[in-house]
PDB file of C-alpha atoms in Angstrom:
ATOM      1  CA  ASP A  76     151.938 123.096 288.025  1.00  0.00           C
ATOM      2  CA  VAL A  77     150.690 121.467 285.000  1.00  0.00           C
ATOM      3  CA  CYS A  78     151.728 117.544 285.107  1.00  0.00           C
ATOM      4  CA  SER A  79     151.237 115.108 282.903  1.00  0.00           C
ATOM      5  CA  SER A  80     147.841 113.826 283.793  1.00  0.00           C
ATOM      6  CA  ASP A  81     146.498 117.156 283.629  1.00  0.00           C
ATOM      7  CA  LEU A  82     147.770 117.310 280.271  1.00  0.00           C
ATOM      8  CA  VAL A  83     145.905 114.327 278.876  1.00  0.00           C
ATOM      9  CA  SER A  84     142.537 115.777 279.934  1.00  0.00           C
ATOM     10  CA  ILE A  85     143.613 119.353 278.708  1.00  0.00           C
ATOM     11  CA  LEU A  86     144.669 118.425 275.377  1.00  0.00           C
ATOM     12  CA  ARG A  87     141.839 116.537 274.684  1.00  0.00           C
ATOM     13  CA  ALA A  88     140.759 118.606 272.188  1.00  0.00           C
ATOM     14  CA  ALA A  89     143.611 121.411 272.333  1.00  0.00           C
ATOM     15  CA  VAL A  90     142.981 122.398 268.387  1.00  0.00           C
ATOM     16  CA  PHE A  91     141.899 125.659 267.467  1.00  0.00           C
ATOM     17  CA  ALA A  92     141.126 126.626 263.596  1.00  0.00           C
ATOM     18  CA  GLY A  93     139.984 128.817 261.172  1.00  0.00           C
ATOM     19  CA  LEU A  94     141.845 131.880 261.101  1.00  0.00           C
ATOM     20  CA  LEU A  95     141.505 132.214 257.298  1.00  0.00           C
ATOM     21  CA  GLY A  96     138.058 134.051 257.549  1.00  0.00           C
ATOM     22  CA  LEU A  97     137.873 137.167 255.700  1.00  0.00           C
ATOM     23  CA  GLY A  98     134.690 139.028 256.286  1.00  0.00           C
ATOM     24  CA  LEU A  99     134.046 140.962 259.434  1.00  0.00           C
ATOM     25  CA  GLY A 100     130.981 140.760 261.503  1.00  0.00           C
ATOM     26  CA  PRO A 101     129.218 142.960 264.006  1.00  0.00           C
ATOM     27  CA  ALA A 102     131.768 144.063 266.566  1.00  0.00           C
ATOM     28  CA  PRO A 103     131.252 141.096 269.463  1.00  0.00           C
ATOM     29  CA  ALA A 104     130.159 141.316 272.996  1.00  0.00           C
ATOM     30  CA  PHE A 105     132.003 139.312 275.594  1.00  0.00           C
ATOM     31  CA  ALA A 106     130.793 136.896 278.353  1.00  0.00           C
ATOM     32  CA  GLY A 107     134.253 137.311 280.389  1.00  0.00           C
ATOM     33  CA  THR A 108     137.794 137.439 280.761  1.00  0.00           C
ATOM     34  CA  HIS A 109     139.327 134.187 282.215  1.00  0.00           C
ATOM     35  CA  SER A 110     142.676 134.092 283.946  1.00  0.00           C
ATOM     36  CA  LEU A 111     145.143 131.637 283.893  1.00  0.00           C
ATOM     37  CA  PRO A 112     145.737 129.660 286.253  1.00  0.00           C
ATOM     38  CA  GLN A 113     143.026 130.705 288.403  1.00  0.00           C
ATOM     39  CA  ALA A 114     145.303 131.373 291.239  1.00  0.00           C
ATOM     40  CA  ASN A 115     147.785 133.503 290.915  1.00  0.00           C
ATOM     41  CA  PRO A 116     147.365 134.038 287.238  1.00  0.00           C
ATOM     42  CA  VAL A 117     149.940 134.830 284.446  1.00  0.00           C
ATOM     43  CA  VAL A 118     147.832 135.420 281.417  1.00  0.00           C
ATOM     44  CA  SER A 119     144.046 136.169 280.585  1.00  0.00           C
ATOM     45  CA  VAL A 120     141.666 135.834 277.594  1.00  0.00           C
ATOM     46  CA  THR A 121     138.558 137.190 276.760  1.00  0.00           C
ATOM     47  CA  ILE A 122     135.767 134.477 275.357  1.00  0.00           C
ATOM     48  CA  PRO A 123     132.759 136.159 273.562  1.00  0.00           C
ATOM     49  CA  ASP A 124     129.178 136.392 274.260  1.00  0.00           C
ATOM     50  CA  GLY A 125     127.147 133.409 273.657  1.00  0.00           C
ATOM     51  CA  TRP A 126     129.972 131.096 273.176  1.00  0.00           C
ATOM     52  CA  LYS A 127     130.242 127.845 275.461  1.00  0.00           C
ATOM     53  CA  PHE A 128     133.074 127.363 277.615  1.00  0.00           C
ATOM     54  CA  VAL A 129     135.165 125.458 280.295  1.00  0.00           C
ATOM     55  CA  ASN A 130     137.643 126.891 282.399  1.00  0.00           C
ATOM     56  CA  ASP A 131     139.145 124.114 284.521  1.00  0.00           C
ATOM     57  CA  GLY A 132     141.971 126.556 286.022  1.00  0.00           C
ATOM     58  CA  LEU A 133     144.566 125.783 283.312  1.00  0.00           C
ATOM     59  CA  ALA A 134     142.939 125.880 280.364  1.00  0.00           C
ATOM     60  CA  VAL A 135     139.849 127.714 278.451  1.00  0.00           C
ATOM     61  CA  GLU A 136     138.213 125.951 275.940  1.00  0.00           C
ATOM     62  CA  ALA A 137     135.605 127.533 273.730  1.00  0.00           C
ATOM     63  CA  SER A 138     132.987 127.100 271.029  1.00  0.00           C
ATOM     64  CA  PRO A 139     130.314 128.941 269.211  1.00  0.00           C
ATOM     65  CA  GLU A 140     126.623 127.712 269.990  1.00  0.00           C
ATOM     66  CA  GLU A 141     127.084 125.849 266.561  1.00  0.00           C
ATOM     67  CA  GLU A 142     129.967 124.173 267.603  1.00  0.00           C
ATOM     68  CA  ASP A 143     131.568 124.109 264.387  1.00  0.00           C
ATOM     69  CA  LEU A 144     134.660 125.903 265.743  1.00  0.00           C
ATOM     70  CA  TYR A 145     136.809 125.145 268.572  1.00  0.00           C
ATOM     71  CA  VAL A 146     139.024 127.235 270.284  1.00  0.00           C
ATOM     72  CA  SER A 147     141.465 126.298 273.237  1.00  0.00           C
ATOM     73  CA  PHE A 148     144.160 128.410 275.556  1.00  0.00           C
ATOM     74  CA  MET A 149     146.018 126.166 277.696  1.00  0.00           C
ATOM     75  CA  LEU A 150     148.907 127.324 280.442  1.00  0.00           C
ATOM     76  CA  VAL A 151     151.843 125.000 280.051  1.00  0.00           C
ATOM     77  CA  GLU A 152     154.776 124.578 282.052  1.00  0.00           C
ATOM     78  CA  MET A 153     158.185 124.903 280.051  1.00  0.00           C
ATOM     79  CA  ARG A 154     159.336 121.412 281.223  1.00  0.00           C
ATOM     80  CA  GLU A 155     156.262 119.976 280.193  1.00  0.00           C
ATOM     81  CA  PHE A 156     156.190 121.045 276.602  1.00  0.00           C
ATOM     82  CA  PRO A 157     157.248 117.976 274.774  1.00  0.00           C
ATOM     83  CA  VAL A 158     154.481 116.029 276.548  1.00  0.00           C
ATOM     84  CA  ALA A 159     151.992 118.721 275.645  1.00  0.00           C
ATOM     85  CA  MET A 160     153.139 118.185 272.175  1.00  0.00           C
ATOM     86  CA  LYS A 161     152.987 114.451 271.877  1.00  0.00           C
ATOM     87  CA  HIS A 162     149.561 114.876 273.827  1.00  0.00           C
ATOM     88  CA  TRP A 163     148.300 117.283 271.020  1.00  0.00           C
ATOM     89  CA  GLU A 164     149.540 114.984 268.341  1.00  0.00           C
ATOM     90  CA  GLU A 165     147.880 111.988 269.848  1.00  0.00           C
ATOM     91  CA  TRP A 166     144.514 114.156 270.174  1.00  0.00           C
ATOM     92  CA  ALA A 167     144.656 115.240 266.574  1.00  0.00           C
ATOM     93  CA  GLU A 168     144.792 111.248 265.697  1.00  0.00           C
ATOM     94  CA  ARG A 169     141.936 110.415 267.844  1.00  0.00           C
ATOM     95  CA  MET A 170     140.029 113.028 266.229  1.00  0.00           C
ATOM     96  CA  ASN A 171     140.946 111.902 262.673  1.00  0.00           C
ATOM     97  CA  ILE A 172     142.680 115.189 261.875  1.00  0.00           C
ATOM     98  CA  LYS A 173     145.020 114.705 258.975  1.00  0.00           C
ATOM     99  CA  LEU A 174     147.617 118.006 258.343  1.00  0.00           C
ATOM    100  CA  ASP A 175     148.534 118.791 255.008  1.00  0.00           C
ATOM    101  CA  GLU A 176     152.127 119.328 256.062  1.00  0.00           C
ATOM    102  CA  SER A 177     152.535 121.113 252.222  1.00  0.00           C
ATOM    103  CA  SER A 178     150.212 123.648 253.540  1.00  0.00           C
ATOM    104  CA  LYS A 179     152.165 124.405 256.751  1.00  0.00           C
ATOM    105  CA  GLN A 180     152.725 128.025 257.421  1.00  0.00           C
ATOM    106  CA  VAL A 181     154.797 129.256 260.147  1.00  0.00           C
ATOM    107  CA  ARG A 182     155.257 132.699 261.643  1.00  0.00           C
ATOM    108  CA  LYS A 183     157.663 133.411 264.314  1.00  0.00           C
ATOM    109  CA  PHE A 184     157.075 136.688 266.149  1.00  0.00           C
ATOM    110  CA  GLN A 185     157.584 138.439 269.870  1.00  0.00           C
ATOM    111  CA  PHE A 186     154.793 138.412 272.341  1.00  0.00           C
ATOM    112  CA  GLU A 187     155.709 140.717 275.190  1.00  0.00           C
ATOM    113  CA  GLY A 188     159.200 140.181 274.700  1.00  0.00           C
ATOM    114  CA  GLY A 189     159.065 136.309 274.457  1.00  0.00           C
ATOM    115  CA  ASP A 190     159.833 134.130 271.489  1.00  0.00           C
ATOM    116  CA  SER A 191     156.655 132.809 269.919  1.00  0.00           C
ATOM    117  CA  ILE A 192     155.437 130.924 266.877  1.00  0.00           C
ATOM    118  CA  THR A 193     152.253 130.335 264.808  1.00  0.00           C
ATOM    119  CA  GLN A 194     151.751 127.283 262.788  1.00  0.00           C
ATOM    120  CA  LYS A 195     148.790 127.009 260.415  1.00  0.00           C
ATOM    121  CA  TRP A 196     147.620 124.149 258.230  1.00  0.00           C
ATOM    122  CA  ARG A 197     144.838 123.332 255.862  1.00  0.00           C
ATOM    123  CA  ALA A 198     143.442 119.800 257.214  1.00  0.00           C
ATOM    124  CA  THR A 199     140.709 117.418 256.856  1.00  0.00           C
ATOM    125  CA  ASP A 200     138.556 115.962 259.780  1.00  0.00           C
ATOM    126  CA  ARG A 201     135.723 113.708 259.803  1.00  0.00           C
ATOM    127  CA  ASP A 202     133.789 116.464 258.569  1.00  0.00           C
ATOM    128  CA  GLY A 203     135.979 117.462 255.559  1.00  0.00           C
ATOM    129  CA  GLU A 204     138.069 120.282 254.905  1.00  0.00           C
ATOM    130  CA  THR A 205     139.302 122.273 257.972  1.00  0.00           C
ATOM    131  CA  THR A 206     141.975 124.504 259.199  1.00  0.00           C
ATOM    132  CA  VAL A 207     144.164 124.133 262.226  1.00  0.00           C
ATOM    133  CA  MET A 208     146.430 126.804 263.922  1.00  0.00           C
ATOM    134  CA  ARG A 209     148.669 126.262 266.833  1.00  0.00           C
ATOM    135  CA  THR A 210     150.378 129.368 268.291  1.00  0.00           C
ATOM    136  CA  ILE A 211     152.819 128.857 271.198  1.00  0.00           C
ATOM    137  CA  LEU A 212     153.611 132.113 273.091  1.00  0.00           C
ATOM    138  CA  LYS A 213     156.505 132.303 275.572  1.00  0.00           C
ATOM    139  CA  LEU A 214     155.194 134.099 278.726  1.00  0.00           C
ATOM    140  CA  SER A 215     158.263 133.367 280.734  1.00  0.00           C
ATOM    141  CA  ASP A 216     161.055 131.259 281.228  1.00  0.00           C
ATOM    142  CA  GLU A 217     158.936 128.872 282.897  1.00  0.00           C
ATOM    143  CA  LYS A 218     155.544 128.998 281.144  1.00  0.00           C
ATOM    144  CA  LEU A 219     153.749 128.849 277.899  1.00  0.00           C
ATOM    145  CA  LEU A 220     150.512 129.482 276.658  1.00  0.00           C
ATOM    146  CA  PHE A 221     149.608 126.707 274.034  1.00  0.00           C
ATOM    147  CA  ALA A 222     146.684 127.998 271.651  1.00  0.00           C
ATOM    148  CA  THR A 223     144.804 125.760 269.136  1.00  0.00           C
ATOM    149  CA  GLU A 224     142.126 126.784 266.567  1.00  0.00           C
ATOM    150  CA  TRP A 225     140.066 124.125 264.903  1.00  0.00           C
ATOM    151  CA  GLY A 226     137.053 124.488 262.439  1.00  0.00           C
ATOM    152  CA  SER A 227     135.902 124.834 258.691  1.00  0.00           C
ATOM    153  CA  GLN A 228     136.579 127.771 256.639  1.00  0.00           C
ATOM    154  CA  GLU A 229     133.015 128.631 256.781  1.00  0.00           C
ATOM    155  CA  ALA A 230     133.362 128.934 260.595  1.00  0.00           C
ATOM    156  CA  ALA A 231     136.160 130.859 260.458  1.00  0.00           C
ATOM    157  CA  LYS A 232     134.711 133.709 258.052  1.00  0.00           C
ATOM    158  CA  LYS A 233     131.590 133.645 260.311  1.00  0.00           C
ATOM    159  CA  TYR A 234     133.396 133.981 263.675  1.00  0.00           C
ATOM    160  CA  HIS A 235     136.149 136.160 262.152  1.00  0.00           C
ATOM    161  CA  ALA A 236     135.543 139.314 264.322  1.00  0.00           C
ATOM    162  CA  GLU A 237     135.627 136.995 267.444  1.00  0.00           C
ATOM    163  CA  ILE A 238     138.473 135.123 266.748  1.00  0.00           C
ATOM    164  CA  VAL A 239     139.959 138.180 266.010  1.00  0.00           C
ATOM    165  CA  GLU A 240     138.943 139.783 269.279  1.00  0.00           C
ATOM    166  CA  MET A 241     140.012 136.665 271.404  1.00  0.00           C
ATOM    167  CA  ARG A 242     143.218 136.727 269.981  1.00  0.00           C
ATOM    168  CA  ALA A 243     143.775 140.428 270.785  1.00  0.00           C
ATOM    169  CA  SER A 244     142.565 140.048 274.245  1.00  0.00           C
ATOM    170  CA  VAL A 245     145.558 137.541 275.474  1.00  0.00           C
ATOM    171  CA  THR A 246     147.425 139.709 277.967  1.00  0.00           C
ATOM    172  CA  LYS A 247     150.177 138.684 280.031  1.00  0.00           C
ATOM    173  CA  LEU A 248     149.623 139.583 283.572  1.00  0.00           C
ATOM    174  CA  ARG A 249     153.171 139.059 285.018  1.00  0.00           C
TER     175      ARG A 249
END
């Protein structure tokens, strides 16, 4: 189970960006598939080769070597979702991320039978213009996958193929 103290540490950077990339690079090779939670997994995601990552059992955080893009996949108990959202917003504030609400795009969809949503914004952070995307996948009545992307539009273009492959690799295991 994810508790509030776990969420504080896991959500320290739960923002994931840059889905506006237009260019396609070479097909990425992958560092490996990570299951969440590590014990009795319900979902998996594959991280590209050459990316730095941390898997603490409930979340996988990753970024390319240049660290100009951040991606996070976190397993959240449904009952903890309001806490996760609050911590996400507090983290964004600490990182000086300012979402442009007028740019917000929302897409609702089904992920393996569960209602899911993606929200994307133009934003600014300490380094200037950026893009933020938050995706919430309903895995079951008890579990959600909370995914975040955060980075510059240039990074989104540069890593477009890897981002697309990571998103496509998300697999519900049970």
